[in-house]
mmCIF file of C-alpha atoms and ligand atoms in Angstrom:
data_model
loop_
_atom_site.group_PDB
_atom_site.id
_atom_site.type_symbol
_atom_site.label_atom_id
_atom_site.label_comp_id
_atom_site.label_asym_id
_atom_site.label_seq_id
_atom_site.Cartn_x
_atom_site.Cartn_y
_atom_site.Cartn_z
ATOM 1 C CA MET A 4 -25.274 41.680 206.682
ATOM 2 C CA ARG A 5 -24.446 39.028 208.803
ATOM 3 C CA THR A 6 -25.277 35.191 208.536
ATOM 4 C CA ASP A 7 -23.895 32.017 210.461
ATOM 5 C CA TYR A 8 -23.437 29.209 208.048
ATOM 6 C CA HIS A 9 -21.724 26.514 209.880
ATOM 7 C CA THR A 10 -23.412 24.945 212.192
ATOM 8 C CA HIS A 11 -23.985 21.640 213.368
ATOM 9 C CA THR A 12 -27.028 19.345 214.629
ATOM 10 C CA PRO A 13 -27.500 16.358 216.819
ATOM 11 C CA LEU A 14 -27.033 13.604 213.927
ATOM 12 C CA CYS A 15 -23.038 13.910 214.454
ATOM 13 C CA GLY A 16 -23.283 12.961 218.026
ATOM 14 C CA HIS A 17 -21.225 15.867 219.373
ATOM 15 C CA ALA A 18 -23.703 18.775 218.797
ATOM 16 C CA VAL A 19 -26.476 19.620 220.973
ATOM 17 C CA GLY A 20 -29.813 21.127 220.215
ATOM 18 C CA ALA A 21 -32.625 21.050 217.752
ATOM 19 C CA PRO A 22 -32.118 23.190 214.428
ATOM 20 C CA ARG A 23 -34.905 25.390 215.747
ATOM 21 C CA ASP A 24 -32.794 26.271 219.154
ATOM 22 C CA TYR A 25 -30.049 27.195 216.338
ATOM 23 C CA ILE A 26 -32.494 29.418 214.812
ATOM 24 C CA LEU A 27 -34.175 31.395 217.451
ATOM 25 C CA ALA A 28 -30.103 32.214 218.587
ATOM 26 C CA ALA A 29 -29.402 33.185 215.155
ATOM 27 C CA GLN A 30 -32.576 35.667 215.496
ATOM 28 C CA LYS A 31 -31.724 36.418 218.646
ATOM 29 C CA ALA A 32 -28.238 37.625 217.406
ATOM 30 C CA GLU A 33 -30.059 39.616 214.654
ATOM 31 C CA LEU A 34 -28.264 37.409 211.850
ATOM 32 C CA GLU A 35 -30.327 37.708 208.425
ATOM 33 C CA GLU A 36 -29.863 34.026 207.399
ATOM 34 C CA ILE A 37 -28.445 30.632 209.116
ATOM 35 C CA GLY A 38 -27.367 27.836 207.877
ATOM 36 C CA PHE A 39 -26.809 24.258 208.733
ATOM 37 C CA SER A 40 -23.501 22.578 207.821
ATOM 38 C CA ASP A 41 -23.219 18.764 210.034
ATOM 39 C CA HIS A 42 -20.613 16.719 209.433
ATOM 40 C CA ASN A 43 -20.664 14.372 206.317
ATOM 41 C CA PRO A 44 -21.441 10.631 205.641
ATOM 42 C CA MET A 45 -18.999 8.391 204.759
ATOM 43 C CA PRO A 46 -19.915 4.953 202.995
ATOM 44 C CA THR A 47 -18.791 3.190 206.271
ATOM 45 C CA GLN A 48 -18.865 4.654 209.887
ATOM 46 C CA PHE A 49 -15.589 5.939 209.675
ATOM 47 C CA ASP A 50 -15.358 7.927 213.261
ATOM 48 C CA ASP A 51 -17.670 8.493 216.214
ATOM 49 C CA TRP A 52 -18.156 12.191 214.956
ATOM 50 C CA ARG A 53 -20.365 12.328 211.988
ATOM 51 C CA MET A 54 -24.049 11.583 210.788
ATOM 52 C CA ALA A 55 -23.942 7.437 209.926
ATOM 53 C CA PRO A 56 -23.797 6.475 206.234
ATOM 54 C CA ASP A 57 -28.034 6.394 206.269
ATOM 55 C CA ASP A 58 -28.750 9.786 207.747
ATOM 56 C CA LEU A 59 -28.314 11.812 205.032
ATOM 57 C CA PRO A 60 -32.211 12.024 204.280
ATOM 58 C CA HIS A 61 -32.997 12.554 207.883
ATOM 59 C CA TYR A 62 -31.023 15.482 207.797
ATOM 60 C CA VAL A 63 -32.450 17.054 204.804
ATOM 61 C CA GLU A 64 -36.148 16.605 206.156
ATOM 62 C CA MET A 65 -34.727 18.267 209.735
ATOM 63 C CA ILE A 66 -33.779 21.007 207.922
ATOM 64 C CA GLU A 67 -36.982 21.421 205.204
ATOM 65 C CA GLN A 68 -38.999 20.840 208.568
ATOM 66 C CA ALA A 69 -37.430 24.229 210.142
ATOM 67 C CA ARG A 70 -37.934 25.987 207.020
ATOM 68 C CA LEU A 71 -41.653 25.070 207.460
ATOM 69 C CA GLU A 72 -41.754 26.195 210.913
ATOM 70 C CA PHE A 73 -39.943 29.309 210.064
ATOM 71 C CA PRO A 74 -41.369 30.315 206.640
ATOM 72 C CA HIS A 75 -40.086 33.895 206.718
ATOM 73 C CA TYR A 76 -36.671 32.968 207.858
ATOM 74 C CA PRO A 77 -33.485 32.215 205.562
ATOM 75 C CA ILE A 78 -32.428 28.723 206.399
ATOM 76 C CA ARG A 79 -29.403 27.518 204.337
ATOM 77 C CA LEU A 80 -28.558 23.883 203.533
ATOM 78 C CA GLY A 81 -24.874 22.825 203.573
ATOM 79 C CA LEU A 82 -22.871 20.115 204.747
ATOM 80 C CA GLU A 83 -19.536 20.014 206.175
ATOM 81 C CA CYS A 84 -17.631 17.578 203.970
ATOM 82 C CA ASP A 85 -14.297 15.949 205.385
ATOM 83 C CA PHE A 86 -11.569 16.029 202.020
ATOM 84 C CA ILE A 87 -10.009 12.487 202.145
ATOM 85 C CA PRO A 88 -7.746 11.806 199.013
ATOM 86 C CA GLY A 89 -9.846 9.132 197.258
ATOM 87 C CA TYR A 90 -13.053 9.677 198.344
ATOM 88 C CA GLU A 91 -13.905 12.911 195.668
ATOM 89 C CA GLU A 92 -16.503 10.269 193.899
ATOM 90 C CA HIS A 93 -18.140 10.192 197.437
ATOM 91 C CA VAL A 94 -18.440 13.769 197.646
ATOM 92 C CA ARG A 95 -19.857 14.140 194.102
ATOM 93 C CA ASN A 96 -22.428 11.803 195.160
ATOM 94 C CA LEU A 97 -23.183 13.552 197.875
ATOM 95 C CA ALA A 98 -23.146 16.619 196.038
ATOM 96 C CA ALA A 99 -25.813 15.362 193.920
ATOM 97 C CA ALA A 100 -28.072 14.216 196.559
ATOM 98 C CA ALA A 101 -29.567 17.541 197.786
ATOM 99 C CA ASP A 102 -30.748 20.842 197.075
ATOM 100 C CA TRP A 103 -27.776 22.306 198.663
ATOM 101 C CA ASP A 104 -26.634 26.053 199.542
ATOM 102 C CA TYR A 105 -23.112 25.084 199.550
ATOM 103 C CA LEU A 106 -20.617 22.554 200.469
ATOM 104 C CA ILE A 107 -17.923 23.312 202.965
ATOM 105 C CA GLY A 108 -14.573 21.810 202.396
ATOM 106 C CA ALA A 109 -12.595 20.682 205.663
ATOM 107 C CA VAL A 110 -9.400 18.991 206.449
ATOM 108 C CA HIS A 111 -9.637 17.204 209.593
ATOM 109 C CA TYR A 112 -7.812 14.184 208.721
ATOM 110 C CA VAL A 113 -3.986 14.348 207.874
ATOM 111 C CA THR A 114 -3.354 10.265 207.784
ATOM 112 C CA PRO A 115 -6.137 7.620 207.542
ATOM 113 C CA ASP A 116 -6.024 7.735 211.300
ATOM 114 C CA TRP A 117 -5.418 10.937 212.644
ATOM 115 C CA ASP A 118 -8.167 13.547 212.740
ATOM 116 C CA ILE A 119 -5.704 16.341 213.989
ATOM 117 C CA ASP A 120 -8.505 18.373 216.188
ATOM 118 C CA ASN A 121 -9.450 15.253 218.186
ATOM 119 C CA PRO A 122 -8.582 15.400 221.607
ATOM 120 C CA LYS A 123 -8.328 11.249 221.660
ATOM 121 C CA HIS A 124 -5.141 11.770 219.829
ATOM 122 C CA LEU A 125 -3.576 14.666 221.302
ATOM 123 C CA LYS A 126 -0.800 12.306 222.772
ATOM 124 C CA ARG A 127 0.581 12.470 219.090
ATOM 125 C CA TRP A 128 1.300 15.729 218.636
ATOM 126 C CA THR A 129 4.533 14.976 221.535
ATOM 127 C CA GLU A 130 5.682 11.901 218.828
ATOM 128 C CA GLN A 131 6.476 13.762 216.033
ATOM 129 C CA PRO A 132 7.894 17.073 214.854
ATOM 130 C CA VAL A 133 5.213 19.462 214.459
ATOM 131 C CA GLU A 134 6.595 20.921 211.383
ATOM 132 C CA GLU A 135 5.848 17.710 209.794
ATOM 133 C CA VAL A 136 2.242 17.789 210.996
ATOM 134 C CA TRP A 137 1.847 21.012 209.752
ATOM 135 C CA THR A 138 3.230 20.539 206.305
ATOM 136 C CA ALA A 139 0.972 17.536 205.912
ATOM 137 C CA TYR A 140 -2.251 19.261 206.965
ATOM 138 C CA PHE A 141 -1.728 22.132 204.536
ATOM 139 C CA ASN A 142 -0.504 19.823 201.564
ATOM 140 C CA ALA A 143 -3.866 18.119 201.896
ATOM 141 C CA TYR A 144 -5.792 21.777 202.248
ATOM 142 C CA THR A 145 -4.341 22.451 198.668
ATOM 143 C CA LYS A 146 -5.183 19.228 197.564
ATOM 144 C CA MET A 147 -8.807 20.266 198.704
ATOM 145 C CA VAL A 148 -8.920 23.154 197.137
ATOM 146 C CA GLU A 149 -7.646 22.226 193.943
ATOM 147 C CA SER A 150 -10.250 19.768 193.690
ATOM 148 C CA CYS A 151 -12.929 22.272 193.461
ATOM 149 C CA LEU A 152 -15.481 20.172 194.928
ATOM 150 C CA PHE A 153 -16.187 22.874 197.592
ATOM 151 C CA ASP A 154 -17.837 26.474 198.056
ATOM 152 C CA PHE A 155 -15.781 27.344 201.174
ATOM 153 C CA LEU A 156 -13.046 26.046 203.067
ATOM 154 C CA ALA A 157 -13.400 25.545 206.769
ATOM 155 C CA HIS A 158 -11.279 26.743 209.698
ATOM 156 C CA PRO A 159 -8.268 27.165 207.480
ATOM 157 C CA ASP A 160 -5.657 26.686 210.595
ATOM 158 C CA LEU A 161 -7.307 24.280 212.291
ATOM 159 C CA VAL A 162 -3.700 22.410 212.494
ATOM 160 C CA LYS A 163 -2.778 25.097 215.238
ATOM 161 C CA LYS A 164 -6.045 24.011 217.543
ATOM 162 C CA PHE A 165 -4.422 22.727 220.522
ATOM 163 C CA GLY A 166 -1.566 25.272 220.208
ATOM 164 C CA TYR A 167 1.637 23.328 218.692
ATOM 165 C CA ARG A 168 3.016 25.891 216.189
ATOM 166 C CA PRO A 169 5.801 25.559 214.564
ATOM 167 C CA GLU A 170 8.419 28.440 214.971
ATOM 168 C CA GLY A 171 8.722 31.716 213.388
ATOM 169 C CA ASP A 172 6.830 32.943 210.108
ATOM 170 C CA LEU A 173 4.555 30.411 209.345
ATOM 171 C CA SER A 174 3.395 31.969 205.773
ATOM 172 C CA ARG A 175 5.997 29.029 204.490
ATOM 173 C CA PHE A 176 3.118 26.522 205.538
ATOM 174 C CA TYR A 177 0.158 28.154 203.715
ATOM 175 C CA HIS A 178 1.009 30.527 200.876
ATOM 176 C CA GLU A 179 0.576 27.641 198.259
ATOM 177 C CA MET A 180 -2.686 26.998 199.563
ATOM 178 C CA LEU A 181 -3.753 30.530 199.370
ATOM 179 C CA ASP A 182 -2.280 30.736 195.714
ATOM 180 C CA ALA A 183 -4.315 27.943 194.879
ATOM 181 C CA THR A 184 -7.478 29.541 196.756
ATOM 182 C CA ALA A 185 -6.909 32.652 194.666
ATOM 183 C CA GLU A 186 -6.584 30.742 191.332
ATOM 184 C CA ALA A 187 -9.632 28.749 192.197
ATOM 185 C CA GLY A 188 -11.522 31.359 193.240
ATOM 186 C CA ILE A 189 -13.188 29.699 196.488
ATOM 187 C CA THR A 190 -13.981 31.225 199.660
ATOM 188 C CA LEU A 191 -12.141 31.381 202.954
ATOM 189 C CA GLU A 192 -13.729 30.602 206.178
ATOM 190 C CA VAL A 193 -12.985 33.031 209.295
ATOM 191 C CA SER A 194 -13.969 31.172 212.223
ATOM 192 C CA THR A 195 -14.639 32.082 215.749
ATOM 193 C CA ALA A 196 -14.266 28.378 216.915
ATOM 194 C CA GLY A 197 -10.957 28.636 217.903
ATOM 195 C CA LEU A 198 -11.579 31.241 220.539
ATOM 196 C CA ARG A 199 -13.113 28.143 222.294
ATOM 197 C CA LYS A 200 -10.362 25.784 221.868
ATOM 198 C CA GLU A 201 -7.420 26.027 223.480
ATOM 199 C CA VAL A 202 -5.357 27.886 221.026
ATOM 200 C CA ARG A 203 -7.898 31.059 221.832
ATOM 201 C CA GLU A 204 -7.301 32.414 218.611
ATOM 202 C CA ILE A 205 -9.834 32.475 215.530
ATOM 203 C CA TYR A 206 -8.847 30.486 212.219
ATOM 204 C CA PRO A 207 -7.077 32.117 210.521
ATOM 205 C CA SER A 208 -4.916 33.620 212.432
ATOM 206 C CA ARG A 209 -4.369 37.624 211.606
ATOM 207 C CA ASP A 210 -0.944 37.201 209.512
ATOM 208 C CA PHE A 211 -3.198 34.368 207.269
ATOM 209 C CA LEU A 212 -5.850 36.445 206.701
ATOM 210 C CA VAL A 213 -3.625 39.474 205.617
ATOM 211 C CA ALA A 214 -2.257 37.048 203.048
ATOM 212 C CA ALA A 215 -5.607 36.093 202.036
ATOM 213 C CA HIS A 216 -6.467 39.764 201.419
ATOM 214 C CA ALA A 217 -3.464 40.773 199.602
ATOM 215 C CA ARG A 218 -4.616 38.002 197.040
ATOM 216 C CA HIS A 219 -8.381 39.353 197.141
ATOM 217 C CA ILE A 220 -9.625 35.890 198.105
ATOM 218 C CA PRO A 221 -13.389 36.273 199.323
ATOM 219 C CA ILE A 222 -14.123 35.351 202.828
ATOM 220 C CA VAL A 223 -17.430 34.187 204.932
ATOM 221 C CA ILE A 224 -17.707 34.418 208.724
ATOM 222 C CA ASN A 225 -18.689 31.577 211.070
ATOM 223 C CA SER A 226 -18.950 29.991 214.298
ATOM 224 C CA ASP A 227 -19.151 26.516 213.747
ATOM 225 C CA ALA A 228 -21.496 26.421 216.500
ATOM 226 C CA HIS A 229 -22.282 22.850 218.208
ATOM 227 C CA SER A 230 -24.742 24.397 220.560
ATOM 228 C CA PRO A 231 -27.586 27.013 220.178
ATOM 229 C CA LYS A 232 -25.779 29.124 222.503
ATOM 230 C CA GLU A 233 -22.352 29.231 220.411
ATOM 231 C CA VAL A 234 -24.122 30.728 217.205
ATOM 232 C CA ALA A 235 -22.791 33.496 215.729
ATOM 233 C CA TYR A 236 -20.065 33.440 219.008
ATOM 234 C CA GLU A 237 -17.772 36.543 219.329
ATOM 235 C CA PHE A 238 -19.015 37.704 215.683
ATOM 236 C CA ASP A 239 -17.909 41.020 216.773
ATOM 237 C CA LEU A 240 -14.275 40.274 217.255
ATOM 238 C CA ALA A 241 -14.324 38.680 213.800
ATOM 239 C CA TYR A 242 -15.988 41.650 211.962
ATOM 240 C CA THR A 243 -13.380 43.797 213.527
ATOM 241 C CA LEU A 244 -10.705 41.333 212.204
ATOM 242 C CA ALA A 245 -12.029 41.236 208.853
ATOM 243 C CA ARG A 246 -12.083 45.044 208.656
ATOM 244 C CA GLU A 247 -9.055 46.115 210.072
ATOM 245 C CA VAL A 248 -7.331 43.385 207.613
ATOM 246 C CA GLY A 249 -9.008 45.234 204.926
ATOM 247 C CA TYR A 250 -12.126 43.015 204.131
ATOM 248 C CA THR A 251 -15.211 45.210 203.204
ATOM 249 C CA GLU A 252 -17.878 42.361 202.026
ATOM 250 C CA VAL A 253 -18.306 39.022 202.945
ATOM 251 C CA MET A 254 -19.877 36.281 200.923
ATOM 252 C CA ARG A 255 -23.471 35.088 201.029
ATOM 253 C CA PHE A 256 -24.587 31.529 199.585
ATOM 254 C CA GLU A 257 -27.730 30.453 198.045
ATOM 255 C CA LYS A 258 -27.771 27.370 195.638
ATOM 256 C CA ARG A 259 -23.987 26.510 195.582
ATOM 257 C CA LYS A 260 -23.847 30.593 194.377
ATOM 258 C CA ALA A 261 -21.649 32.940 195.928
ATOM 259 C CA PHE A 262 -22.915 36.702 196.293
ATOM 260 C CA PRO A 263 -21.054 39.503 198.255
ATOM 261 C CA VAL A 264 -22.557 41.438 200.941
ATOM 262 C CA GLU A 265 -21.002 44.841 202.730
ATOM 263 C CA ILE A 266 -19.694 44.006 206.075
ATOM 264 C CA VAL A 267 -21.476 45.427 208.882
HETATM 265 ZN ZN1 ZN B 1 -18.354 19.019 214.940
HETATM 266 FE FE1 FE B 2 -14.653 20.746 211.151
HETATM 267 FE FE1 FE B 3 -18.026 22.113 211.900
HETATM 268 ZN ZN1 ZN B 4 -16.084 22.282 211.606
#
């Protein structure tokens, strides 16, 4: 069974296509479920790539509308939430604001003013040691895991997006984060979005996924589609990688519970 739980809507300002177009694309790709997970609102408009503070009801309504239009196709309601220290209460409020199937945790910010995946800040990569950015990223990621606020964890090594990578074995950056994930029993996302970015690689890397599998960390495979044509993007590659690493199951999500299903 295949699903795609990480997809966006135009509400975040940088995705295109109505939910119905994503749903049609999912059906065409023979996925058994689709889920939406647009970028969460913050209490104040924080940046230019998320829904506005008042847009949450509109978002939920849009997905409910899609469910009415496709009554026989499972459409999951999710949200991609930024983990930013100090906003835990805000995330708890969001969690109570709708009948979510899952909340995705994501680290985009390594400092309050640097969302590391934003091409706007590309120059900053050359202004400080890459090691430091990687350390800050995975420290934040570990804190996100330990918060236990989320059902699965987005694009685990997003920090590699633009191809800035420290030398040598990178497990020194993520082994603690993986230990925390195993201990918390949280699912890790395998995302094909990285294949569309400068790094041209799935998030996470093969070594990273091997280390996750060794710790029995469950996975979910997603595209992070920002347009209907990206739904199920290069899923064959991701499923092949998961299988090669030793995975036989992926997780499906409903009402904030995870259920293992066999990989196909
Ligand atoms: Zn986005
Ligand atoms: Fe993200
Ligand atoms: Fe996303
Ligand atoms: Zn994302």
